Coordinates of C-alpha atoms in Angstrom, one line a residue:
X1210 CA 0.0 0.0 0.0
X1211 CA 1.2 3.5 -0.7
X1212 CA 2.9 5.1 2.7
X1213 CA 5.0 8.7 2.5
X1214 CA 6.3 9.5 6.1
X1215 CA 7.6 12.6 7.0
X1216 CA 10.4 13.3 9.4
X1217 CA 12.5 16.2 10.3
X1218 CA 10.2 18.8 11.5
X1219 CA 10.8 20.5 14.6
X1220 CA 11.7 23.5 16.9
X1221 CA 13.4 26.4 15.5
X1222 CA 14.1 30.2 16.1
X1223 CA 13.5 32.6 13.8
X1224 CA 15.8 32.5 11.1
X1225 CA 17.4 29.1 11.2
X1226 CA 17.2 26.0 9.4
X1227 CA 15.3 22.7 9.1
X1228 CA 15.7 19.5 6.3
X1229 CA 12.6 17.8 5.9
X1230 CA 12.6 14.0 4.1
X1231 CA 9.5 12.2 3.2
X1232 CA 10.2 8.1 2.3
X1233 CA 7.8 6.9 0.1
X1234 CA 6.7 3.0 -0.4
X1235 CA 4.4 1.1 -2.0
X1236 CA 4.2 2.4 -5.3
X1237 CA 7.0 3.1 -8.4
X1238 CA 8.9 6.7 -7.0
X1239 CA 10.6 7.4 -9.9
X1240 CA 7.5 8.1 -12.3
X1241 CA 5.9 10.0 -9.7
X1242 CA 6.0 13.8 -8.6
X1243 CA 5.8 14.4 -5.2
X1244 CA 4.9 17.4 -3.4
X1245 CA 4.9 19.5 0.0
X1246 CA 2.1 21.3 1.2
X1247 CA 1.5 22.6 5.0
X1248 CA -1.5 23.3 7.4
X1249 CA -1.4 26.1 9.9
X1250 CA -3.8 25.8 12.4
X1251 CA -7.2 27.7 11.2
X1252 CA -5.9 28.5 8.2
X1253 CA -5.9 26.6 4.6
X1254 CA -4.1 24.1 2.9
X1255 CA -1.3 25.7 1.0
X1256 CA 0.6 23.6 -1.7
X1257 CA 4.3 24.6 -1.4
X1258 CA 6.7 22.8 -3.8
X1259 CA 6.6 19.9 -6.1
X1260 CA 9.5 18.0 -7.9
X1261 CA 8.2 15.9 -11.3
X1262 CA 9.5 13.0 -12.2
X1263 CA 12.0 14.6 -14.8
X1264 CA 13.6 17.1 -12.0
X1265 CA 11.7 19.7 -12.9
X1266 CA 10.6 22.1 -9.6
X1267 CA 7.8 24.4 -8.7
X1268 CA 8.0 26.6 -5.5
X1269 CA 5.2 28.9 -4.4
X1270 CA 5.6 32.8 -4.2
X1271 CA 5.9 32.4 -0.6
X1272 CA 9.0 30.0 -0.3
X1273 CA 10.7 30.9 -3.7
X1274 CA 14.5 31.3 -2.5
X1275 CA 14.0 29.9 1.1
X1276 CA 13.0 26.2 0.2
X1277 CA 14.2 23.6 -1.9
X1278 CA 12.7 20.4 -2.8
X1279 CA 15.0 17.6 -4.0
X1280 CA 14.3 13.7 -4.3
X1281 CA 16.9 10.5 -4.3
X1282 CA 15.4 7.8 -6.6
X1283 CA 17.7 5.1 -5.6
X1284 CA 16.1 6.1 -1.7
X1285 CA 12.7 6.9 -2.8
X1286 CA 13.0 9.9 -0.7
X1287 CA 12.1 13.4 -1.4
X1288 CA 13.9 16.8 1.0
X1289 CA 12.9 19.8 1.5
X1290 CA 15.2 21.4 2.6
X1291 CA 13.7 25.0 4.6
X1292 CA 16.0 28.2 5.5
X1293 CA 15.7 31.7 6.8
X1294 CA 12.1 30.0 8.2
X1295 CA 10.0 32.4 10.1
X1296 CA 7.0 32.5 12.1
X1297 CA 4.5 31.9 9.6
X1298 CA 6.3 28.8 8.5
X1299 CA 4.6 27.2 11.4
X1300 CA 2.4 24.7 10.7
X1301 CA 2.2 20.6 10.0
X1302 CA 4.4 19.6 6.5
X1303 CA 3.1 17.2 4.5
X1304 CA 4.4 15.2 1.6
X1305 CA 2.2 14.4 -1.2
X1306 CA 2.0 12.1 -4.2
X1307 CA 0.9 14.2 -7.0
X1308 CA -2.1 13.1 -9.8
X1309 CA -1.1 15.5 -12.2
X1310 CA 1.8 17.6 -13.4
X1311 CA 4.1 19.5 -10.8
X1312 CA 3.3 23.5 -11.0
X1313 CA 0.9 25.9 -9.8
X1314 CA -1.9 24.6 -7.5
X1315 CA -1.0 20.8 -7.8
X1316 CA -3.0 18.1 -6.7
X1317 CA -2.4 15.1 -5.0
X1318 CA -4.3 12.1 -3.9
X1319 CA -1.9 10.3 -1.1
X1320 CA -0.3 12.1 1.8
X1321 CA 1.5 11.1 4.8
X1322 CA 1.3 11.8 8.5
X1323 CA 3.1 14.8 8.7
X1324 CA 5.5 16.5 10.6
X1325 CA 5.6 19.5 12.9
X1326 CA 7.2 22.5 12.3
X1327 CA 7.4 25.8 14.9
X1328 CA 9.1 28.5 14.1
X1329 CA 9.0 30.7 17.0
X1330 CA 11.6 32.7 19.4

């Protein structure tokens, strides 16, 4: 059965850094994008960054040149890899296996568990 499980989340002050990864099973990686998307608490799903199958990358307007999404085939792992975070970074990080192509408001139909990050001083 698909499974994505996010690790890496955490406390951090303003500023610093944190390296998410997201292992994926049950289903072929490699022909697959896979995104990140976060949940703040009372607010709404926002889709962050997708990495297709090819290595081609979107990043939304709000983590362009903070974030960067990478994936390992041979670990069937994707990163994202978070710096100069700030407050409003707070909220639960979720990986995502994507239906369609990676780019502006991608969709997804498995996700796993998530992981917490707080951004706070």
């Amino acid at each position: 059965q698909v499974q994505l499980v996010e690790s890496g989340g955490g406390w951090v002050q303003p500023g610093g850094s944190l390296r998410l990864s997201c292992a994926a099973s049950g289903f072929r990686f490699d022909v697959n994008s896979i995104g990140w998307v976060r949940q703040a608490p009372g607010k709404e799903r926002e889709g962050l960054s997708c990495v297709s199958s090819g290595g081609t990358t979107y990043y939304t307007d709000s983590v362009k040149g903070r974030f960067t999404i990478s994936r390992d085939n041979t670990k069937n792992t994707v990163y994202l890899q978070m710096n100069s975070l700030k407050p409003e970074d707070t909220a639960v990080y979720y990986c995502a296996r994507l239906t369609r192509s990676c780019g502006r408001n991608f969709e997804y139909i498995y996700w796993g568990q998530g992981t917490q990050v707080t951004v706070s001083s």
